[in-house]
Amino acid sequence: MVLSTLPGVGERLAKKMADHFGSEEAVLSSLKSGDIGQIAEIDGVSPKRALALARSVAGDDGQFLATKESIKLHQQLIDQISGFIASPGTKDRLQLLTPITDPTGRRKAIQQAMTFLANQNGLAEKLHTELQKIISLKANTDRYDRVVVTHEPIDELKKYCRVLTPAPSETWKDYTVFDKVTWLGKGAPSDTPEGWIVLGVNPSRELILPEMTLDWFNKNRQTLTALSEIITITQSQQSNDEFIALLSECLDDLEPLPELLF
């Protein structure tokens, strides 16, 4: 999905959002998670607009909240549920809740969870303990002393470090005044100086600025460790429990996480 395809988002706002979060993927991830407060920090995006964007990404076509009566009823229900919630972030995400056309799938998932809870209470307690440790992922906001030298502009990195473009007359030797350098593309030294990283064209940002990658893992270690433990728990189960199977399926993309952390 491209940000500019969202209702009410033009190229200018899409760029502003991507610059704020670091990438379009990060913006979409925040929208999908319903992090309305963080989205509303962007200049020109009000909380109401942030909510509308999050709902759009979540697949809400707006049909349910099409009348004043439905809007009023929905808000009353949300307000009642909010009374049981302490976290501001969770209250924000609660605004994303709207009725679904076909609840069959949801009912089945709830029944699977209830059956699991009744039959495997001990395992459910372990999962509950880890789930309580999961919080919203924290974005990187620090700047780093690494200098990125590239022939192609990488604007999204400029908020995290210096990004320089070599002049035609310059060589890599002109940049040895810097202790930490990531050199991208042509003109790199054949023997990499200490503290330098030499990469090809268009590598991933994680490789360009490894300090930021490591910081992200450290800042989010609690949540990542909890997810890792949940993955380990589900992988250790040999049962045919439908809930465990569903949970494992949801965690498929995170399967390498335990090895990455430990």
XYZ file of N, CA and C in Angstrom:
786
model
N 0.843 -1.198 0.000
C 0.000 0.000 0.000
C 0.879 1.250 0.000
N 0.503 2.228 -0.813
C 1.219 3.495 -0.868
C 0.413 4.529 -0.090
N 1.091 5.324 0.726
C 0.398 6.284 1.589
C -0.497 7.231 0.801
N -0.015 7.665 -0.357
C -0.772 8.648 -1.130
C -2.075 8.093 -1.693
N -2.277 6.775 -1.579
C -3.537 6.188 -2.051
C -4.610 6.214 -0.966
N -4.232 6.569 0.258
C -5.210 6.646 1.338
C -6.106 7.866 1.138
N -7.359 7.771 1.533
C -8.283 8.904 1.371
C -7.773 10.162 2.067
N -7.695 11.247 1.325
C -7.295 12.521 1.905
C -5.804 12.712 2.086
N -5.001 11.784 1.574
C -3.542 11.893 1.709
C -2.924 12.139 0.334
N -2.361 13.321 0.159
C -1.676 13.642 -1.085
C -0.188 13.359 -0.970
N 0.535 13.662 -2.024
C 1.975 13.396 -2.047
C 2.708 14.166 -0.946
N 2.278 15.405 -0.710
C 2.954 16.243 0.284
C 2.798 15.683 1.695
N 1.558 15.324 2.053
C 1.324 14.768 3.388
C 1.975 13.397 3.525
N 1.939 12.611 2.455
C 2.566 11.287 2.491
C 4.056 11.410 2.788
N 4.712 12.388 2.159
C 6.147 12.593 2.399
C 6.396 13.060 3.826
N 5.522 13.943 4.315
C 5.670 14.451 5.678
C 5.534 13.310 6.694
N 4.587 12.416 6.445
C 4.385 11.280 7.343
C 5.574 10.326 7.290
N 6.062 10.063 6.077
C 7.204 9.155 5.922
C 8.457 9.737 6.575
N 8.647 11.042 6.441
C 9.804 11.688 7.064
C 9.709 11.622 8.587
N 8.499 11.767 9.104
C 8.299 11.757 10.561
C 8.619 10.386 11.156
N 8.182 9.330 10.469
C 8.368 7.973 10.991
C 9.632 7.295 10.471
N 10.197 7.840 9.397
C 11.410 7.245 8.850
C 11.200 6.479 7.564
N 9.984 5.990 7.343
C 9.682 5.254 6.114
C 8.173 5.073 5.995
N 7.723 4.764 4.774
C 6.297 4.504 4.574
C 5.863 3.263 5.344
N 6.754 2.263 5.395
C 6.426 1.029 6.112
C 6.155 1.304 7.586
N 6.958 2.203 8.168
C 6.774 2.539 9.586
C 5.455 3.272 9.810
N 5.084 4.127 8.859
C 3.803 4.841 8.963
C 2.646 3.852 8.917
N 2.689 2.956 7.940
C 1.613 1.975 7.787
C 1.531 1.058 9.002
N 2.683 0.708 9.555
C 2.698 -0.132 10.753
C 2.021 0.579 11.913
N 2.297 1.873 12.052
C 1.685 2.652 13.123
C 0.181 2.787 12.908
N -0.219 2.978 11.652
C -1.648 3.080 11.338
C -2.361 1.761 11.620
N -1.723 0.653 11.242
C -2.333 -0.658 11.456
C -2.478 -0.970 12.944
N -1.514 -0.501 13.741
C -1.564 -0.768 15.178
C -2.510 0.185 15.902
N -2.999 1.196 15.178
C -3.938 2.135 15.787
C -3.286 3.112 16.738
N -2.015 3.434 16.501
C -1.294 4.358 17.377
C -1.661 5.794 17.008
N -2.882 6.169 17.339
C -3.440 7.446 16.905
C -2.671 8.631 17.483
N -2.257 8.512 18.747
C -1.533 9.601 19.388
C -0.251 9.951 18.657
N 0.499 8.938 18.255
C 1.760 9.171 17.561
C 1.524 9.716 16.155
N 0.480 9.223 15.503
C 0.158 9.706 14.158
C -0.239 11.180 14.208
N -0.971 11.545 15.263
C -1.452 12.921 15.393
C -0.335 13.905 15.736
N 0.866 13.404 16.030
C 2.006 14.291 16.281
C 2.505 14.940 14.993
N 2.121 14.372 13.859
C 2.555 14.910 12.574
C 1.848 16.233 12.311
N 2.596 17.221 11.908
C 2.027 18.533 11.616
C 0.985 18.421 10.504
N -0.217 18.889 10.780
C -1.279 18.831 9.783
C -2.195 17.637 9.924
N -1.916 16.765 10.894
C -2.766 15.588 11.118
C -3.402 15.703 12.504
N -4.684 15.980 12.536
C -5.406 16.084 13.803
C -5.730 14.688 14.323
N -6.059 14.564 15.622
C -6.461 13.247 16.142
C -7.625 12.637 15.364
N -8.566 13.479 14.955
C -9.717 12.981 14.193
C -9.272 12.427 12.843
N -8.355 13.136 12.205
C -7.858 12.679 10.909
C -7.008 11.421 11.066
N -6.228 11.377 12.138
C -5.414 10.188 12.407
C -6.305 8.968 12.596
N -7.412 9.150 13.302
C -8.358 8.056 13.518
C -8.956 7.591 12.194
N -9.317 8.551 11.337
C -9.904 8.203 10.039
C -8.912 7.420 9.182
N -7.648 7.822 9.221
C -6.622 7.120 8.443
C -6.411 5.703 8.974
N -6.369 5.581 10.302
C -6.178 4.259 10.908
C -7.345 3.341 10.573
N -8.544 3.883 10.600
C -9.717 3.080 10.254
C -9.674 2.653 8.794
N -9.208 3.548 7.950
C -9.123 3.231 6.523
C -8.153 2.088 6.279
N -6.996 2.134 6.942
C -6.008 1.070 6.795
C -6.541 -0.243 7.360
N -7.354 -0.137 8.416
C -7.921 -1.335 9.039
C -9.036 -1.961 8.209
N -9.427 -1.279 7.122
C -10.442 -1.846 6.242
C -11.843 -1.348 6.486
N -11.990 -0.333 7.337
C -13.313 0.225 7.600
C -13.695 1.150 6.448
N -14.757 0.802 5.737
C -15.168 1.619 4.592
C -16.066 2.786 4.988
N -16.343 2.928 6.285
C -17.121 4.057 6.765
C -18.621 3.887 6.681
N -19.087 2.735 6.208
C -20.524 2.552 6.028
C -21.273 2.522 7.355
N -20.657 1.905 8.375
C -21.357 1.803 9.656
C -21.555 3.172 10.294
N -20.525 4.011 10.241
C -20.606 5.326 10.878
C -21.042 6.388 9.869
N -22.069 6.061 9.110
C -22.509 6.961 8.040
C -23.611 7.918 8.488
N -24.204 7.694 9.656
C -25.283 8.562 10.127
C -24.951 9.108 11.505
N -25.620 10.194 11.878
C -25.389 10.801 13.189
C -25.767 9.840 14.312
N -26.853 9.076 14.091
C -27.311 8.139 15.119
C -26.274 7.043 15.372
N -25.710 6.519 14.283
C -24.721 5.448 14.442
C -23.448 5.974 15.096
N -23.074 7.196 14.756
C -21.890 7.803 15.367
C -22.101 7.976 16.872
N -23.280 8.443 17.248
C -23.589 8.652 18.660
C -23.600 7.332 19.422
N -24.242 6.312 18.849
C -24.304 4.997 19.491
C -22.908 4.402 19.641
N -22.126 4.516 18.591
C -20.760 3.978 18.625
C -19.943 4.651 19.722
N -20.046 5.970 19.834
C -19.270 6.691 20.834
C -19.713 6.330 22.249
N -21.007 6.110 22.432
C -21.504 5.705 23.750
C -20.917 4.351 24.159
N -20.892 3.424 23.219
C -20.327 2.103 23.505
C -18.831 2.196 23.817
N -18.128 2.984 23.022
C -16.688 3.149 23.236
C -16.421 3.786 24.596
N -17.213 4.789 24.950
C -17.028 5.470 26.239
C -17.248 4.511 27.406
N -18.236 3.633 27.277
C -18.507 2.671 28.347
C -17.340 1.696 28.512
N -16.833 1.207 27.394
C -15.707 0.265 27.457
C -14.451 0.964 27.971
N -14.274 2.227 27.594
C -13.073 2.973 27.984
C -12.929 3.091 29.494
N -14.054 3.028 30.193
C -14.007 3.135 31.644
C -13.236 2.016 32.312
N -13.023 0.927 31.584
C -12.301 -0.219 32.139
C -10.838 -0.248 31.685
N -10.405 0.787 30.973
C -9.058 0.804 30.401
C -8.241 1.932 31.021
N -7.009 1.612 31.402
C -6.141 2.608 32.038
C -5.164 3.237 31.051
N -4.729 2.484 30.051
C -3.697 2.960 29.130
C -4.271 3.930 28.092
N -3.694 5.138 27.972
C -4.159 6.092 26.949
C -4.034 5.532 25.535
N -2.940 4.806 25.286
C -2.737 4.234 23.958
C -3.814 3.226 23.602
N -4.195 2.410 24.583
C -5.243 1.419 24.345
C -6.587 2.103 24.117
N -6.827 3.185 24.837
C -8.065 3.939 24.630
C -8.120 4.511 23.218
N -6.974 4.960 22.723
C -6.923 5.460 21.346
C -7.281 4.355 20.361
N -6.665 3.192 20.549
C -6.904 2.080 19.624
C -8.337 1.568 19.709
N -8.964 1.789 20.857
C -10.348 1.362 21.027
C -11.268 2.062 20.030
N -10.882 3.271 19.622
C -11.698 4.024 18.672
C -11.795 3.321 17.316
N -10.892 2.383 17.069
C -10.901 1.674 15.790
C -11.993 0.613 15.721
N -12.543 0.265 16.867
C -13.530 -0.808 16.898
C -14.832 -0.384 16.223
N -15.230 -1.144 15.231
C -16.535 -0.956 14.592
C -17.121 -2.334 14.320
N -18.442 -2.441 14.248
C -19.053 -3.750 13.985
C -18.581 -4.334 12.659
N -18.532 -5.648 12.593
C -18.145 -6.326 11.362
C -19.379 -6.936 10.711
N -19.315 -7.068 9.401
C -20.473 -7.561 8.651
C -20.785 -9.013 8.977
N -19.742 -9.839 9.024
C -19.940 -11.267 9.292
C -19.106 -11.673 10.509
N -19.748 -11.876 11.657
C -19.001 -12.195 12.886
C -18.645 -13.669 13.041
N -18.933 -14.490 12.032
C -18.724 -15.937 12.166
C -17.284 -16.276 12.528
N -16.346 -15.674 11.815
C -14.936 -15.954 12.071
C -14.515 -15.541 13.469
N -15.011 -14.389 13.912
C -14.670 -13.914 15.258
C -15.227 -14.861 16.321
N -16.455 -15.305 16.114
C -17.065 -16.226 17.084
C -16.269 -17.524 17.189
N -15.810 -18.011 16.042
C -15.033 -19.246 16.038
C -13.725 -19.058 16.808
N -13.060 -17.922 16.570
C -11.797 -17.651 17.259
C -12.007 -17.536 18.766
N -13.096 -16.898 19.162
C -13.400 -16.759 20.592
C -13.672 -18.122 21.217
N -14.395 -18.969 20.496
C -14.694 -20.307 21.002
C -13.416 -21.126 21.155
N -12.506 -20.985 20.196
C -11.224 -21.689 20.285
C -10.441 -21.233 21.509
N -10.458 -19.924 21.761
C -9.737 -19.389 22.916
C -10.354 -19.871 24.223
N -11.670 -19.924 24.279
C -12.351 -20.378 25.496
C -12.076 -21.859 25.758
N -12.056 -22.651 24.700
C -11.758 -24.079 24.845
C -10.326 -24.279 25.333
N -9.416 -23.507 24.764
C -8.010 -23.582 25.179
C -7.864 -23.219 26.651
N -8.533 -22.161 27.066
C -8.450 -21.708 28.456
C -8.991 -22.763 29.415
N -10.055 -23.439 29.005
C -10.663 -24.456 29.866
C -9.794 -25.703 29.976
N -9.129 -26.058 28.880
C -8.373 -27.316 28.847
C -6.906 -27.170 29.241
N -6.345 -25.973 29.056
C -4.912 -25.799 29.314
C -4.679 -24.508 30.099
N -5.234 -24.479 31.276
C -5.174 -23.263 32.085
C -3.747 -22.870 32.442
N -2.906 -23.856 32.748
C -1.519 -23.557 33.115
C -0.757 -22.898 31.981
N -0.928 -23.437 30.790
C -0.265 -22.865 29.618
C -0.821 -21.477 29.307
N -2.113 -21.329 29.512
C -2.743 -20.027 29.285
C -2.168 -18.973 30.228
N -1.881 -19.365 31.461
C -1.295 -18.434 32.431
C 0.096 -17.982 31.978
N 0.872 -18.925 31.445
C 2.211 -18.575 30.949
C 2.118 -17.565 29.802
N 1.207 -17.836 28.880
C 1.029 -16.921 27.753
C 0.543 -15.556 28.232
N -0.359 -15.570 29.189
C -0.896 -14.312 29.721
C 0.210 -13.477 30.359
N 1.100 -14.135 31.085
C 2.212 -13.433 31.730
C 3.084 -12.726 30.698
N 3.367 -13.412 29.595
C 4.212 -12.815 28.555
C 3.462 -11.728 27.782
N 2.189 -11.956 27.536
C 1.398 -10.965 26.796
C 1.313 -9.640 27.544
N 1.316 -9.702 28.864
C 1.252 -8.478 29.662
C 2.514 -7.625 29.521
N 3.594 -8.240 29.079
C 4.864 -7.514 28.935
C 4.965 -6.779 27.599
N 4.045 -7.062 26.696
C 4.111 -6.473 25.356
C 3.539 -5.062 25.370
N 4.341 -4.114 24.922
C 3.912 -2.719 24.820
C 4.204 -2.229 23.402
N 3.744 -1.036 23.088
C 3.981 -0.476 21.753
C 5.481 -0.339 21.503
N 5.892 -0.663 20.295
C 7.305 -0.554 19.947
C 7.737 0.909 19.913
N 8.942 1.157 20.392
C 9.472 2.517 20.458
C 10.323 2.803 19.221
N 10.072 3.943 18.616
C 10.834 4.328 17.424
C 12.149 4.984 17.826
N 13.128 4.920 16.937
C 14.406 5.584 17.175
C 14.275 7.083 16.952
N 14.816 7.858 17.870
C 14.818 9.314 17.721
C 16.222 9.891 17.880
N 17.216 9.045 18.152
C 18.582 9.515 18.404
C 19.305 9.846 17.095
N 20.354 10.655 17.232
C 21.268 10.891 16.115
C 22.576 10.163 16.402
N 23.246 9.752 15.329
C 24.452 8.947 15.473
C 25.622 9.637 14.779
N 26.833 9.324 15.264
C 28.016 9.996 14.724
C 28.562 9.314 13.475
N 27.863 8.319 12.966
C 28.277 7.689 11.709
C 27.929 8.609 10.536
N 28.829 8.672 9.562
C 28.618 9.470 8.353
C 28.340 8.530 7.189
N 27.258 8.783 6.495
C 26.903 7.969 5.333
C 27.301 8.728 4.069
N 28.139 8.097 3.257
C 28.577 8.703 2.000
C 27.914 7.943 0.861
N 27.132 8.643 0.081
C 26.354 7.992 -0.967
C 26.245 8.876 -2.199
N 26.234 8.250 -3.358
C 26.061 8.996 -4.610
C 24.581 9.247 -4.897
N 23.719 8.509 -4.208
C 22.276 8.684 -4.358
C 21.710 9.240 -3.053
N 20.810 10.215 -3.115
C 20.274 10.814 -1.882
C 19.462 9.812 -1.053
N 19.649 9.878 0.253
C 18.861 9.055 1.182
C 18.315 10.009 2.243
N 17.269 10.719 1.885
C 16.747 11.780 2.751
C 16.246 11.260 4.093
N 15.701 10.035 4.118
C 15.107 9.552 5.360
C 16.136 9.311 6.462
N 17.428 9.237 6.084
C 18.463 9.011 7.091
C 19.016 10.309 7.680
N 18.693 11.430 7.067
C 19.292 12.696 7.486
C 18.903 13.103 8.906
N 17.793 12.606 9.391
C 17.387 12.933 10.757
C 18.136 12.094 11.787
N 18.850 11.070 11.308
C 19.559 10.177 12.228
C 21.081 10.331 12.166
N 21.608 10.842 11.050
C 23.059 10.971 10.911
C 23.375 11.916 9.748
N 24.653 12.217 9.572
C 25.069 13.034 8.430
C 25.088 12.174 7.174
N 24.520 12.702 6.116
C 24.517 12.014 4.822
C 25.192 12.930 3.816
N 26.316 12.480 3.268
C 27.114 13.317 2.372
C 27.196 12.700 0.977
N 27.284 13.570 -0.019
C 27.459 13.133 -1.401
C 28.830 13.585 -1.879
N 29.694 12.667 -2.283
C 31.047 13.060 -2.692
C 31.051 13.872 -3.986
N 31.899 14.884 -4.006
C 32.075 15.667 -5.226
C 32.860 14.839 -6.243
N 32.762 15.177 -7.528
C 33.476 14.403 -8.558
C 34.975 14.295 -8.310
N 35.546 15.316 -7.682
C 36.998 15.310 -7.460
C 37.403 14.580 -6.177
N 36.440 14.196 -5.357
C 36.751 13.572 -4.071
C 36.888 12.059 -4.195
N 37.703 11.498 -3.309
C 37.833 10.045 -3.201
C 37.520 9.649 -1.762
N 37.544 8.361 -1.520
C 37.235 7.890 -0.168
C 38.238 8.414 0.860
N 39.456 8.729 0.405
C 40.482 9.214 1.327
C 40.102 10.559 1.950
N 39.276 11.328 1.234
C 38.845 12.622 1.768
C 37.921 12.469 2.976
N 37.456 11.256 3.206
C 36.502 11.028 4.298
C 37.123 10.274 5.470
N 38.428 10.090 5.423
C 39.094 9.398 6.532
C 39.172 10.267 7.784
N 38.759 11.521 7.675
C 38.714 12.394 8.860
C 37.586 11.965 9.803
N 36.669 11.157 9.297
C 35.564 10.665 10.120
C 35.890 9.267 10.650
N 35.550 9.032 11.912
C 35.849 7.732 12.529
C 34.926 6.622 12.036
N 33.653 6.963 11.854
C 32.672 5.956 11.447
C 32.019 6.391 10.139
N 32.217 5.592 9.112
C 31.692 5.927 7.787
C 31.037 4.695 7.175
N 29.890 4.910 6.565
C 29.293 3.878 5.720
C 29.356 4.383 4.288
N 30.120 3.687 3.461
C 30.301 4.097 2.065
C 29.412 3.224 1.183
N 28.594 3.887 0.368
C 27.669 3.159 -0.495
C 28.061 3.319 -1.959
N 28.133 2.202 -2.653
C 28.351 2.253 -4.095
C 29.797 2.394 -4.513
N 29.986 2.994 -5.674
C 31.302 3.057 -6.318
C 32.279 3.944 -5.547
N 33.573 3.697 -5.816
C 34.619 4.524 -5.227
C 35.046 4.114 -3.840
N 34.588 2.960 -3.372
C 34.910 2.519 -2.012
C 36.355 2.037 -1.932
N 36.960 2.097 -0.746
C 38.330 1.588 -0.585
C 38.364 0.068 -0.709
N 39.457 -0.447 -1.252
C 39.585 -1.901 -1.386
C 39.837 -2.555 -0.032
N 40.565 -1.846 0.832
C 40.774 -2.308 2.207
C 39.975 -1.395 3.132
N 38.957 -1.948 3.753
C 38.046 -1.138 4.559
C 38.727 -0.633 5.827
N 38.793 0.692 6.019
C 39.388 1.237 7.248
C 38.579 0.837 8.480
N 39.227 0.855 9.618
C 38.547 0.518 10.873
C 37.410 1.503 11.131
N 36.265 0.973 11.513
C 35.104 1.815 11.779
C 34.255 2.091 10.554
N 34.726 1.632 9.391
C 33.995 1.858 8.146
C 33.153 0.635 7.784
N 32.100 0.902 7.025
C 31.274 -0.153 6.437
C 31.152 0.159 4.951
N 31.432 -0.814 4.120
C 31.330 -0.631 2.671
C 30.202 -1.515 2.152
N 29.245 -0.881 1.480
C 28.078 -1.602 0.975
C 27.844 -1.257 -0.494
N 27.018 -2.053 -1.126
C 26.671 -1.799 -2.514
C 25.591 -0.736 -2.634
N 24.934 -0.725 -3.764
C 23.884 0.260 -4.020
C 22.563 -0.228 -3.424
N 21.833 0.696 -2.794
C 20.501 0.432 -2.233
C 20.453 -0.714 -1.216
N 21.346 -0.730 -0.247
C 21.232 -1.747 0.813
C 20.125 -1.356 1.786
N 19.781 -2.252 2.681
C 18.743 -1.938 3.657
C 19.273 -0.933 4.673
N 18.381 -0.138 5.229
C 18.767 0.878 6.204
C 19.390 0.244 7.438
N 18.952 -0.972 7.767
C 19.487 -1.654 8.941
C 20.992 -1.880 8.818
N 21.463 -2.099 7.581
C 22.892 -2.320 7.360
C 23.655 -0.999 7.276
N 23.004 0.017 6.743
C 23.669 1.315 6.578
C 24.005 1.932 7.928
N 23.075 1.840 8.851
C 23.246 2.464 10.165
C 23.012 1.408 11.250
N 23.980 0.514 11.442
C 23.772 -0.607 12.374
C 23.559 -0.166 13.818
N 24.131 0.984 14.187
C 23.936 1.475 15.558
C 22.455 1.712 15.847
N 21.748 2.227 14.854
C 20.321 2.488 15.035
C 19.551 1.177 15.154
N 19.960 0.183 14.378
C 19.310 -1.127 14.439
C 19.474 -1.752 15.820
N 20.696 -1.707 16.339
C 20.959 -2.274 17.666
C 20.205 -1.508 18.750
N 20.156 -0.188 18.612
C 19.417 0.620 19.584
C 17.935 0.262 19.582
N 17.393 0.024 18.382
C 15.973 -0.331 18.287
C 15.700 -1.633 19.035
N 16.581 -2.599 18.867
C 16.417 -3.866 19.584
C 16.514 -3.651 21.093
N 17.461 -2.819 21.519
C 17.625 -2.577 22.953
C 16.428 -1.840 23.548
N 15.916 -0.855 22.821
C 14.777 -0.083 23.322
C 13.509 -0.931 23.409
N 13.423 -1.925 22.566
C 12.215 -2.755 22.509
C 12.455 -4.175 23.021
N 13.512 -4.329 23.810
C 13.893 -5.671 24.257
C 12.786 -6.346 25.067
N 12.095 -5.599 25.910
C 11.047 -6.216 26.734
C 9.974 -6.863 25.861
N 9.472 -6.107 24.892
C 8.428 -6.635 24.017
C 8.950 -7.768 23.148
N 10.144 -7.598 22.600
C 10.716 -8.623 21.726
C 10.998 -9.915 22.495
N 11.468 -9.768 23.734
C 11.738 -10.950 24.556
C 10.440 -11.686 24.888
N 9.392 -10.921 25.179
C 8.092 -11.538 25.468
C 7.557 -12.283 24.246
N 7.664 -11.659 23.081
C 7.225 -12.318 21.849
C 8.047 -13.576 21.582
N 9.346 -13.474 21.843
C 10.225 -14.626 21.655
C 9.815 -15.782 22.562
N 9.468 -15.449 23.803
C 9.050 -16.484 24.754
C 7.731 -17.120 24.316
N 6.820 -16.310 23.795
C 5.539 -16.840 23.312
C 5.769 -17.780 22.132
N 6.670 -17.393 21.238
C 7.001 -18.258 20.096
C 7.569 -19.586 20.585
N 8.470 -19.513 21.559
C 9.077 -20.728 22.112
C 8.020 -21.623 22.757
N 7.093 -21.005 23.474
C 6.024 -21.772 24.129
C 5.160 -22.484 23.093
N 4.754 -21.763 22.054
C 3.881 -22.374 21.040
C 4.609 -23.471 20.267
N 5.907 -23.263 20.023
C 6.667 -24.273 19.281
C 6.879 -25.546 20.094
N 6.848 -25.414 21.411
C 7.085 -26.579 22.272
C 5.840 -27.441 22.450
N 4.707 -26.937 21.994
C 3.458 -27.675 22.169
C 3.241 -28.657 21.020
N 2.978 -29.887 21.374
C 2.748 -30.930 20.376
C 1.261 -31.254 20.224
N 0.427 -30.436 20.840
C -1.010 -30.726 20.818
C -1.631 -30.260 19.505
N -2.854 -30.694 19.296
C -3.608 -30.272 18.115
C -4.591 -29.158 18.462
N -4.289 -28.439 19.529
C -5.184 -27.375 19.973
C -5.330 -26.314 18.879
N -6.567 -25.979 18.553
C -6.829 -25.032 17.467
C -6.327 -23.634 17.801
N -6.425 -23.257 19.070
C -5.984 -21.920 19.460
C -4.470 -21.780 19.315
N -3.733 -22.795 19.759
C -2.270 -22.771 19.625
C -1.879 -22.732 18.153
N -2.597 -23.490 17.332
C -2.319 -23.493 15.890
C -2.557 -22.110 15.294
N -3.633 -21.459 15.727
C -3.948 -20.116 15.236
C -2.897 -19.111 15.697
N -2.487 -19.231 16.958
C -1.471 -18.331 17.498
C -0.139 -18.525 16.772
N 0.219 -19.773 16.517
C 1.466 -20.064 15.804
C 1.447 -19.475 14.402
N 0.295 -19.558 13.762
C 0.158 -19.008 12.410
C 0.359 -17.493 12.417
N -0.165 -16.839 13.441
C -0.011 -15.383 13.553
C 1.446 -14.982 13.768
N 2.221 -15.885 14.361
C 3.611 -15.580 14.705
C 4.612 -16.117 13.685
N 4.120 -16.645 12.580
C 4.995 -17.264 11.576
C 6.128 -16.339 11.138
N 5.802 -15.074 10.866
C 6.814 -14.138 10.361
C 7.875 -13.804 11.407
N 7.561 -14.062 12.678
C 8.505 -13.748 13.759
C 9.281 -14.974 14.232
N 9.165 -16.063 13.520
C 9.790 -17.320 13.955
C 11.296 -17.203 14.213
N 12.056 -16.399 13.427
C 13.508 -16.294 13.689
C 13.854 -15.456 14.923
N 12.871 -14.810 15.538
C 13.146 -13.866 16.622
C 13.939 -14.465 17.783
N 13.592 -15.652 18.293
C 14.380 -16.198 19.414
C 15.870 -16.322 19.103
N 16.201 -16.724 17.882
C 17.616 -16.849 17.514
C 18.283 -15.482 17.406
N 17.548 -14.484 16.928
C 18.111 -13.143 16.796
C 18.441 -12.536 18.157
N 17.597 -12.822 19.141
C 17.788 -12.224 20.462
C 18.824 -12.954 21.290
N 18.917 -14.254 21.103
C 19.789 -15.039 21.976
C 20.859 -15.770 21.189
